[in-house]
Short mmCIF file of C-alpha atoms and ligand atoms in Angstrom, two decimals:
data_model
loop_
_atom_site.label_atom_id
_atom_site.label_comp_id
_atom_site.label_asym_id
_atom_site.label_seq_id
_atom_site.Cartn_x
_atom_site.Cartn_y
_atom_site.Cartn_z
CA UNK A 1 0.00 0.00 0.00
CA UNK A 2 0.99 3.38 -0.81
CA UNK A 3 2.81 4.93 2.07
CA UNK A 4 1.93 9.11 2.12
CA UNK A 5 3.80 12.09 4.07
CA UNK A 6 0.94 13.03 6.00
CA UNK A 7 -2.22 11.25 6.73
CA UNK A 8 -4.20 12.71 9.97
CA UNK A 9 -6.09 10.19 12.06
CA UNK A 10 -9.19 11.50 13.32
CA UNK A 11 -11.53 10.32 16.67
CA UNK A 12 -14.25 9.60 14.65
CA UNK A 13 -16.73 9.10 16.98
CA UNK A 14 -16.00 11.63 19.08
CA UNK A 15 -15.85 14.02 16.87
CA UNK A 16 -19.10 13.11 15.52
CA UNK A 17 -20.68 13.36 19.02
CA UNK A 18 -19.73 16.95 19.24
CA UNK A 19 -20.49 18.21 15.70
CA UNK A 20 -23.98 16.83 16.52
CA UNK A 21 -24.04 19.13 19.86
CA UNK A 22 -23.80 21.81 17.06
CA UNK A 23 -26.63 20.63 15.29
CA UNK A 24 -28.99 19.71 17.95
CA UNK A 25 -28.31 23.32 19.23
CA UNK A 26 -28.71 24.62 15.83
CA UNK A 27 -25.20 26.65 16.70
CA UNK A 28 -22.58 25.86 14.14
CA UNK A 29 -21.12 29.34 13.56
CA UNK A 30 -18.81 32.14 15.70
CA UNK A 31 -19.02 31.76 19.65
CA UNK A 32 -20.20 28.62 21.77
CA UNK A 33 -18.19 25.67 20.57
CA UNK A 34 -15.34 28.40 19.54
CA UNK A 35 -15.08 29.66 22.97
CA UNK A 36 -14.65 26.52 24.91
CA UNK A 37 -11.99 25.88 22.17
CA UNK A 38 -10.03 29.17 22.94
CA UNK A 39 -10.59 28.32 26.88
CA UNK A 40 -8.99 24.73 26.30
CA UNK A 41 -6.65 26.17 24.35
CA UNK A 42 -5.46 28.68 27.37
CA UNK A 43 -5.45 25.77 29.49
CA UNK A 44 -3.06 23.82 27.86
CA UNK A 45 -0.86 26.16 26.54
CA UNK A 46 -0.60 28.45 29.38
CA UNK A 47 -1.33 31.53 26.50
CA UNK A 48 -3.47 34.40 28.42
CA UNK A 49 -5.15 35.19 25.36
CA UNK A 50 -6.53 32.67 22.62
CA UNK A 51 -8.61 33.99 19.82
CA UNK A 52 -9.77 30.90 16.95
CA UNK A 53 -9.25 31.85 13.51
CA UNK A 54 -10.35 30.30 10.11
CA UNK A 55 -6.62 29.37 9.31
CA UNK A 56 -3.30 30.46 10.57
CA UNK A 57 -3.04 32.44 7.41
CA UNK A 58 -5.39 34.44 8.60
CA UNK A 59 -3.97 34.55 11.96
CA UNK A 60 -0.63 35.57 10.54
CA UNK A 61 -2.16 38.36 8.40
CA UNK A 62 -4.30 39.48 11.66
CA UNK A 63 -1.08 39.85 13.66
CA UNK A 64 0.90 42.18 11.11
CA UNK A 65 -2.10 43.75 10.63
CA UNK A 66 -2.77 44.95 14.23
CA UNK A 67 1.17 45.61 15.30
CA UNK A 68 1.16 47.77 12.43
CA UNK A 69 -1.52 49.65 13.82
CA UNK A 70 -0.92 49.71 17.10
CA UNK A 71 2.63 51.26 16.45
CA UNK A 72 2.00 53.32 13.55
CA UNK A 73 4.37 51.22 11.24
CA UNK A 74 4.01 52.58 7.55
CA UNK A 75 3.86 51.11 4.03
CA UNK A 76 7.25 49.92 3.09
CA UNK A 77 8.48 49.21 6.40
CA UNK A 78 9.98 46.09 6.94
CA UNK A 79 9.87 42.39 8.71
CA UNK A 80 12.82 40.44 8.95
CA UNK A 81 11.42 36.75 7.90
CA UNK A 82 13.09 33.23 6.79
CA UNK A 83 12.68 31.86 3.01
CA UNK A 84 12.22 27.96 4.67
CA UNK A 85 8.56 28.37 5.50
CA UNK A 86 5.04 28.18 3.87
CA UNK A 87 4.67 31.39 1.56
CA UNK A 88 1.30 32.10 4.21
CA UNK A 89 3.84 33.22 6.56
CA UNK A 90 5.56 36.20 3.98
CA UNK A 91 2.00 36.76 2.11
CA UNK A 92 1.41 38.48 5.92
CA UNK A 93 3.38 40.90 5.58
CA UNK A 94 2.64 41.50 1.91
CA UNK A 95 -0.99 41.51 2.54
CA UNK A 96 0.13 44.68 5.19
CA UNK A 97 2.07 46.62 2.23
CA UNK A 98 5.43 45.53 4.23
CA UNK A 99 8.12 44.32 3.04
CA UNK A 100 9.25 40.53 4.11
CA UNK A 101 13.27 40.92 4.67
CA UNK A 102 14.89 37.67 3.98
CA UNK A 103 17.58 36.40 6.56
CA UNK A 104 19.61 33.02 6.60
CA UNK A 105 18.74 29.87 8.30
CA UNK A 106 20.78 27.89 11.15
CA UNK A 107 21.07 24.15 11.39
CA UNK A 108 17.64 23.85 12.20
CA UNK A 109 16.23 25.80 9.68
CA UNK A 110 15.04 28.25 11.59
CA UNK A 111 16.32 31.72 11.30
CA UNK A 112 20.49 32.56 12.00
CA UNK A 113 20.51 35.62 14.25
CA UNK A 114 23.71 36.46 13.01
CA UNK A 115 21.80 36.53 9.59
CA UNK A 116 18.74 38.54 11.35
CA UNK A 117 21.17 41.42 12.93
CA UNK A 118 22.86 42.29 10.02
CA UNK A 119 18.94 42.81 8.04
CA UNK A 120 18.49 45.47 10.61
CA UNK A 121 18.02 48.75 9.42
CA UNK A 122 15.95 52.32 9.72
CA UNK A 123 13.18 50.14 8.13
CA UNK A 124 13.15 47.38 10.51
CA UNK A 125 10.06 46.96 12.80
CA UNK A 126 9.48 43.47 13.89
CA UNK A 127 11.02 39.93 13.16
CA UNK A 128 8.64 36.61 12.18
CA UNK A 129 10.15 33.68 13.59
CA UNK A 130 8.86 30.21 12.07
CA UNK A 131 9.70 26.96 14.75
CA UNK A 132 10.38 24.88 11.67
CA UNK A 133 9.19 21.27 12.30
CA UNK A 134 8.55 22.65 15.93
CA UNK A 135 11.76 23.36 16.81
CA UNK A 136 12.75 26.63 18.38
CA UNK A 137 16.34 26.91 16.99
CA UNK A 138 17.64 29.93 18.64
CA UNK A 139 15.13 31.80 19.52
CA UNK A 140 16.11 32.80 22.65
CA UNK A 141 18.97 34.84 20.78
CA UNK A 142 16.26 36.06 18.25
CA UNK A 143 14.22 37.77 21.56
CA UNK A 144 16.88 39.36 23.09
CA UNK A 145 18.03 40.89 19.38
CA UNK A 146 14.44 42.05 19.17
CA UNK A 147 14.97 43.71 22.86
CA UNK A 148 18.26 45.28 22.10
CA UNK A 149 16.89 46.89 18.67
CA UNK A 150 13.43 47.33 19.85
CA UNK A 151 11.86 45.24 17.11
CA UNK A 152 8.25 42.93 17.88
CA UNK A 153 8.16 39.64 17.61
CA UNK A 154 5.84 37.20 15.89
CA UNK A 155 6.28 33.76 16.26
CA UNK A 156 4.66 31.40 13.25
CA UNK A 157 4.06 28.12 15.35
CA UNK A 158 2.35 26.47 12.83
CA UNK A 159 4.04 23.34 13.48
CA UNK A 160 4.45 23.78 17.17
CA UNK A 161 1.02 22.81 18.87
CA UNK A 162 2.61 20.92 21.88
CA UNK A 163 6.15 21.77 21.12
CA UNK A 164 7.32 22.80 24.83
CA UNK A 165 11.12 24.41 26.24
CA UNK A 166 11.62 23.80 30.13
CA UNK A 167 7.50 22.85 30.42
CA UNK A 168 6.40 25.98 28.60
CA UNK A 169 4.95 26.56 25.30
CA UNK A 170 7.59 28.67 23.58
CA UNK A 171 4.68 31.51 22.39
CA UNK A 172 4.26 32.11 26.37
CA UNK A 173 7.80 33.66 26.81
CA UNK A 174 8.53 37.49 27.88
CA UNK A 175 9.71 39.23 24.08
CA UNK A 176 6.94 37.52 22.01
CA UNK A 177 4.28 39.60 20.87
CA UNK A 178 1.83 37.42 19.14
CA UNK A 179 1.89 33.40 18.37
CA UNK A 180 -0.27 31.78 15.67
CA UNK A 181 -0.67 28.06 15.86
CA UNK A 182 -2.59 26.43 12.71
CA UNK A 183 -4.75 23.73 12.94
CA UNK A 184 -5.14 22.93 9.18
CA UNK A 185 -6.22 19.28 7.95
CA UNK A 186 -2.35 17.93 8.02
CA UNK A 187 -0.84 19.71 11.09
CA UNK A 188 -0.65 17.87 14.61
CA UNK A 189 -3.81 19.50 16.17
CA UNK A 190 -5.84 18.61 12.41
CA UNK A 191 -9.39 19.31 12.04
CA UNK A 192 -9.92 20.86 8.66
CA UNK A 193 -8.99 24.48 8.88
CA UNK A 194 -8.75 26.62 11.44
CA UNK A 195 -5.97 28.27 13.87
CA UNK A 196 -5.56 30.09 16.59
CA UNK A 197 -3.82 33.73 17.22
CA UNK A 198 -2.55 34.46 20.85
CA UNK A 199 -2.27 37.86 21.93
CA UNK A 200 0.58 39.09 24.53
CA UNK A 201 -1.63 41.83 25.14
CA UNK A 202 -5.22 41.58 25.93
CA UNK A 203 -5.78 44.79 24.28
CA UNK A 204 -4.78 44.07 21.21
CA UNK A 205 -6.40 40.53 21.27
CA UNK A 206 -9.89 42.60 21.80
CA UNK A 207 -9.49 44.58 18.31
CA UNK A 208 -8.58 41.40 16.87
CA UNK A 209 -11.61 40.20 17.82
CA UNK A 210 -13.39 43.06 16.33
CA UNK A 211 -10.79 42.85 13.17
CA UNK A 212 -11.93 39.20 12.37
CA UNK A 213 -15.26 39.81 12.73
CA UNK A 214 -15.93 42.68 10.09
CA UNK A 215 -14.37 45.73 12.44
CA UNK A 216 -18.34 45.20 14.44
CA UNK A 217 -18.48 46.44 18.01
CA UNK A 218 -21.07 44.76 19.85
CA UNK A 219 -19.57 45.59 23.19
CA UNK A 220 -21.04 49.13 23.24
CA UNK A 221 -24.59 48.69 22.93
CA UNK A 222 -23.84 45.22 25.25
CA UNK A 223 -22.98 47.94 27.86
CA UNK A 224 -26.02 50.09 27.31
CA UNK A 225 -28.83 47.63 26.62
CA UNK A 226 -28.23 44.25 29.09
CA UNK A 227 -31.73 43.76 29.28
CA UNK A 228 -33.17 44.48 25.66
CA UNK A 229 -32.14 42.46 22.40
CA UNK A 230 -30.04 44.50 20.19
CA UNK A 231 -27.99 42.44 18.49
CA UNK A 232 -28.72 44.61 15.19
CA UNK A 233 -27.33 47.62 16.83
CA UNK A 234 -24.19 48.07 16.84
CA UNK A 235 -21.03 49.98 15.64
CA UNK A 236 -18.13 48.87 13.44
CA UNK A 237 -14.90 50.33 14.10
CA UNK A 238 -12.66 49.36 11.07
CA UNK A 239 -13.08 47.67 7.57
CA UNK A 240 -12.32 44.26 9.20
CA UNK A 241 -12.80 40.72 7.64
CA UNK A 242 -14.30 37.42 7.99
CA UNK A 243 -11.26 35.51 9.51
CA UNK A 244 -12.96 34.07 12.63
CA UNK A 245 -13.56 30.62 13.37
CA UNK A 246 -16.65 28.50 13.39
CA UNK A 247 -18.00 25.88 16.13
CA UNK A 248 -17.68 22.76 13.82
CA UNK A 249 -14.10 23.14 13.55
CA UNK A 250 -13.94 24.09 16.90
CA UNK A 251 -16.11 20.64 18.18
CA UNK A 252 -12.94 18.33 16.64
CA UNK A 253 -10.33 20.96 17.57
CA UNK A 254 -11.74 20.34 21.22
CA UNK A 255 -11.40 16.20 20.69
CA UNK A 256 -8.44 16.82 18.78
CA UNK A 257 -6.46 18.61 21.19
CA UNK A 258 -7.10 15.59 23.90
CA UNK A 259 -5.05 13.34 21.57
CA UNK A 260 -2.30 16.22 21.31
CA UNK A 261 0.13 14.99 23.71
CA UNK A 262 -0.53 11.27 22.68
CA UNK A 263 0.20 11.84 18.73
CA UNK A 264 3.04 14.26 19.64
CA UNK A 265 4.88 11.13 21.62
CA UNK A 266 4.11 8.96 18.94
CA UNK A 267 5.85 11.35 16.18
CA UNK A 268 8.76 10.95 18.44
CA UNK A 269 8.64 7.40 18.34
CA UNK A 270 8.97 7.42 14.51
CA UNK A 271 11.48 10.34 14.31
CA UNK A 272 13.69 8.25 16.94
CA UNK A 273 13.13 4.91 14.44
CA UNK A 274 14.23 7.10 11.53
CA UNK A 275 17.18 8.26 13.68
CA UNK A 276 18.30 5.08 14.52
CA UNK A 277 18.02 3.57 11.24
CA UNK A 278 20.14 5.89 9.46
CA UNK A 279 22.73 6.04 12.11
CA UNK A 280 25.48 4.55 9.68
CA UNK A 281 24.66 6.45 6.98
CA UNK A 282 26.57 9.64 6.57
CA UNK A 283 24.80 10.30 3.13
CA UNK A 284 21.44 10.86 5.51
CA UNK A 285 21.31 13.99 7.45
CA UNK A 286 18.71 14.37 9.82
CA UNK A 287 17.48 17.88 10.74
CA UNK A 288 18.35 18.26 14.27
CA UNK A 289 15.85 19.71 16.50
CA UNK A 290 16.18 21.84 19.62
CA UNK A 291 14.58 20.08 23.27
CA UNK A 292 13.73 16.93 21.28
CA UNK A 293 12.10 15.35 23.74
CA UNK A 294 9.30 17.88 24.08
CA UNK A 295 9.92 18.51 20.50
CA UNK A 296 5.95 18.47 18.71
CA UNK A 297 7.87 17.13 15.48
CA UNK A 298 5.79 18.33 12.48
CA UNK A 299 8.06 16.57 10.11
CA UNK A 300 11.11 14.55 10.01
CA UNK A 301 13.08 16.29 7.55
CA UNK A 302 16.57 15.07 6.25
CA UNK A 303 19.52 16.30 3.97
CA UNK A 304 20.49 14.20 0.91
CA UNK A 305 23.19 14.30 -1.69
CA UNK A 306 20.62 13.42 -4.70
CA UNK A 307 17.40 14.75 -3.31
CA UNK A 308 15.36 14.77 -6.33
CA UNK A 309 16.83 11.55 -7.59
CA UNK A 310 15.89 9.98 -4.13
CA UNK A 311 12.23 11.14 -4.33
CA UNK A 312 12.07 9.82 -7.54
CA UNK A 313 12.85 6.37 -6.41
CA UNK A 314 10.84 6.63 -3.47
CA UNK A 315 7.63 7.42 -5.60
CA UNK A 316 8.66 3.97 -7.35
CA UNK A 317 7.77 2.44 -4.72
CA UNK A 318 4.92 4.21 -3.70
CA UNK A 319 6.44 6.21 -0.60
CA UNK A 320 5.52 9.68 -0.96
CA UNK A 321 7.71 11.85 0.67
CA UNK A 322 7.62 15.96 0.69
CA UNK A 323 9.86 19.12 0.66
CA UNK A 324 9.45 21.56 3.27
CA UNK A 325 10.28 23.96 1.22
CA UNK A 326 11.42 25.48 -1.65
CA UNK A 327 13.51 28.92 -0.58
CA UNK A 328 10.92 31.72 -0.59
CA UNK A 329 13.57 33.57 -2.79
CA UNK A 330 13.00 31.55 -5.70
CA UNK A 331 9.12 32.39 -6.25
CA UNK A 332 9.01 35.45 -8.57
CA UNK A 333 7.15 37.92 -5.68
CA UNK A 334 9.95 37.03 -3.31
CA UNK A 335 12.88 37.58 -6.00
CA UNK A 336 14.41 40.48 -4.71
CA UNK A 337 16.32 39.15 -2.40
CA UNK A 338 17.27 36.02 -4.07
CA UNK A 339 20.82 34.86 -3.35
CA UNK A 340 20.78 36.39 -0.13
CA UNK A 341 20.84 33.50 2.10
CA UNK A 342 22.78 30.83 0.72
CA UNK A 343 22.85 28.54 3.14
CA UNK A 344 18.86 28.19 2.99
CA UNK A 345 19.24 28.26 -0.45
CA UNK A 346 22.08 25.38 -0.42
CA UNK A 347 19.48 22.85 2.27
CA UNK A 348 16.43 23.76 -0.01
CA UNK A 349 18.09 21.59 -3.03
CA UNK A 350 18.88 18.38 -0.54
CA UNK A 351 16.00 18.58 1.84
CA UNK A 352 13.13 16.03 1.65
CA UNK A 353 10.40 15.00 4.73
CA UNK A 354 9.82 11.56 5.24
CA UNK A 355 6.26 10.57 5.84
CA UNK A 356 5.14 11.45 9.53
CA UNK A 357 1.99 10.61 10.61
CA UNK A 358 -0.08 8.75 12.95
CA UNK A 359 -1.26 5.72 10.74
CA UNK A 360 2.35 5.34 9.91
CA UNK A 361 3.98 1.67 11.63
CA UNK A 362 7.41 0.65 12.76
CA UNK A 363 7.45 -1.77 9.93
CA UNK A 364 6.68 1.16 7.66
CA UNK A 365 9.59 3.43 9.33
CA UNK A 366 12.16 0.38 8.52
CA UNK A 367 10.81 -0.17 4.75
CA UNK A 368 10.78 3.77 4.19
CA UNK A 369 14.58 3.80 5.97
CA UNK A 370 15.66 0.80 3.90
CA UNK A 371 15.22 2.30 0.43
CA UNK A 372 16.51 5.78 1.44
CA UNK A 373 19.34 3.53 2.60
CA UNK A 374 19.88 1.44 -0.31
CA UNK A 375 19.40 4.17 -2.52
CA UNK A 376 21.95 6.56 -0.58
CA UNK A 377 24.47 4.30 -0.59
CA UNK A 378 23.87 2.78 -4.08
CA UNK A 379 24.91 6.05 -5.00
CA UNK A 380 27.82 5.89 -3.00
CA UNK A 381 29.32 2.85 -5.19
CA UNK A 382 28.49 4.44 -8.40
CA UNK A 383 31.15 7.44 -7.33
C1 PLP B 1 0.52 25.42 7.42
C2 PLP B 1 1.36 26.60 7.67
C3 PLP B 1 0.85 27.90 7.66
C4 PLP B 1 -0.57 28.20 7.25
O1 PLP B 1 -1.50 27.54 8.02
P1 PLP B 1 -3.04 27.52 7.55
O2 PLP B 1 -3.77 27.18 8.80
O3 PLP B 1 -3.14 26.46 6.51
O4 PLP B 1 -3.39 28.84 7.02
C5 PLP B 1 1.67 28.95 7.99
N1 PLP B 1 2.97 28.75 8.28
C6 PLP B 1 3.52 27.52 8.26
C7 PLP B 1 4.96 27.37 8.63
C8 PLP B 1 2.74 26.41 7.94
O5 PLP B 1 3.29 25.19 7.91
#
C-alpha cells in the first residue's frame, strides 16, 4: 500500500458526538463551541489570550495587521522573515504593504541571528520567527536581538502545537508579541482548517476580535442595553474581515487537542526509528531539532546528496515523501532578495520530509529507511 507524508487520524466518533451538539443546538457558527476551544486552548498552553481563527493564514495576516496599527508602522516598512517556511507566513506581511526581509537559516532551519542582525536597518520593525518542524532553533537569541533593537516579535508556530522548552509553550515567553498556531487538515492539532492567534496583550487581542469579525463592536450597545435584544445595533470600528472561526471546527479541535500529547509522543517514536536507522549512513542527514524530547515534530526532515533523484525512487515504490520547502527567494514575488541566504538556499536543493503521521507503523519506518538507505548508498558505489 501506498505509504503518504501526512495522513491525519481522526476520533471519529468523538468528533461526531460533538459536531452533533452543534446541530442539535442549531449553533454551528462564531461563539459557543469556539469559545470553549479558545478556553482549552489557554489551558493547555498556558497563553493568556486565545482567539480561533479560520486558518493560521489568517492569523498571521491578523497579527501584522494589528502591530502595524498599534505602532503606527508605515507602508514599506519592513519584517525580517526566513525563506524555509510556507509562503502564508511572507504573504502576511505582503498583505500589510510591508516588506518581508529575507535572513539566513541555522542548522535547524530556523532563522540565524547572526543573519537577522545584520537585516536590521531604519526600516526594521518586527522579526517573524517560524519553529520549523517545531523546533525553536535559537530563539532565545532572536528575543533578546528584538529587545536590544526594539523590534516585535511574531512567532509562526504552525508546526508547534505541543512543542514545549523547560514545560512551557515557547509563544508564552517574555519578548513575544503574538503566536499563531494552525490547525489545518495535516498539522498535529488537524481538524480541517482553522488556527488560533494568541495575543501578549489583551488589548490588542480585543481589536482582533473586532478585526476578524468585520471591524463590528457589539460591546457598546452590550454595555447600554443588558436587558433588551439588540444584536442589530451596533457599531463597526474598522473595515475588518471574515477571519474568525466557526464551532464545527472548533467541536474536533476540542477532541483533537485531547489526543495532542498522545500523537506528539508517537511522532517521536517514529522520528527516533528514523534516527536510529540511518545512524550509519553519513549520506542521511537528519534535521536536528532543539529540546527533542518535548519537541511536537511536524516533520522529520533530512539532507540528501541526490534529493530529487531519491524522491524519484521513493515514488517507485509508492512512498511519498515531501519538501518543506522550496527557498521563498525563488518564487518570482519574493525575487528580490534572491541569493541572499545561501545557506537556505544550499538545504532547499537536498531537503526532503519523510512521511510522519499517525497511521504510519514501525514496519513502515524500517521499509521507508531501507530504500533511502539502499538508494543513498547505491549512489555511494556508483562514485
Ligand atoms: C501550514 C502553515 C501555515 C498556514 O496555516 P493555515 O492554517 O493552513 O493557514 C503557515 N505557516 C507555516 C509554517 C505552515 O506550515
Amino acid at each position: 500500500m501506498a505509504i503518504q507524508l501526512f495522513m491525519p487520524a481522526f476520533q471519529i466518533e468523538e468528533c461526531l458526538a460533538e459536531i452533533r451538539e452543534c446541530l442539535e443546538k442549531g449553533w454551528t457558527g462564531l461563539g459557543y463551541k469556539t469559545i470553549e476551544f479558545e478556553e482549552a486552548w489557554k489551558d493547555y498552553s498556558g497563553h493568556e489570550n486565545a482567539h480561533f481563527l479560520s486558518s493560521a493564514t489568517a492569523g498571521l495576516h491578523q497579527a501584522v495587521k494589528i502591530l502595524k496599527r498599534q505602532y503606527n508602522w508605515r507602508d514599506g516598512d519592513e519584517i525580517i522573515t526566513t525563506p524555509i517556511t510556507f509562503v502564508s507566513s511572507n504573504h502576511a506581511i505582503l498583505y500589510e504593504n510591508m516588506v518581508a526581509r529575507f535572513a539566513d537559516v541555522d542548522q535547524y532551519l530556523c532563522l540565524d541571528p547572526h543573519s537577522v542582525k545584520s537585516r536590521i536597518n531604519e526600516k526594521t520593525r518586527a522579526v517573524l520567527f517560524v519553529g520549523y518542524g517545531g523546533s525553536f532553533g535559537q530563539l532565545n537569541e532572536i528575543i533578546e536581538i528584538c529587545r536590544e533593537y526594539g523590534l516585535k516579535l511574531i512567532l509562526d508556530a504552525a508546526h508547534m502545537a505541543g512543542s514545549r522548552v523547560k514545560g512551557k509553550f515557547p509563544g508564552v515567553f517574555d519578548g513575544i508579541d503574538v503566536t499563531v498556531y494552525s490547525f489545518q487538515a495535516v498539522k498535529n492539532l488537524p481538524t480541517a482548517d482553522s488556527g488560533m492567534i494568541c495575543f501578549k496583550d489583551p488589548e490588542m487581542d480585543a481589536v482582533c476580535r473586532k478585526m476578524t469579525w468585520m471591524g463590528i463592536n457589539k460591546d457598546t450597545y452590550a454595555r447600554f442595553n443588558k436587558a433588551g435584544n439588540y444584536k442589530w445595533n451596533y457599531d463597526v470600528e474598522f473595515v475588518g474581515y471574515k477571519h474568525h472561526g466557526n464551532s464545527i471546527m472548533a467541536a474536533i479541535g476540542l477532541v483533537q487537542l485531547k489526543y495532542l500529547e498522545r500523537d506528539n509522543a508517537y511522532r517521536r517514536q517514529i522520528c527516533n526509528w528514523y534516527d536510529d536507522f540511518f545512524a550509519g549512513n553519513d549520506d542521511v542527514k537528519p534535521i536536528p531539532v532543539t529540546y527533542r524530547a518535548d519537541c511536537s515534530r511536524h516533520l522529520y526532515a533530512i539532507c540528501v546528496p541526490d534529493r530529487d533523484g531519491l524522491i524519484e525512487h521513493l515514488n517507485s515504490l509508492e512512498i511519498y515523501p515531501g519538501v518543506h520547502y522550496t527557498d521563498n527567494t525563488e518564487y518570482e514575488i519574493y525575487a528580490y532578495d534572491h541569493g541572499k541566504c545561501p545557506h537556505a538556499h544550499e538545504v532547499c536543493r537536498h531537503i526532503l520530509s519523510l512521511p510522519l503521521h499517525m497511521r504510519l507503523s514501525f514496519d513502515d519506518v524500517r521499509i521507508i529507511s531501507g530504500a533511502v538507505n539502499a538508494y543513498t548508498t547505491s549512489m555511494l558505489t556508483l562514485i
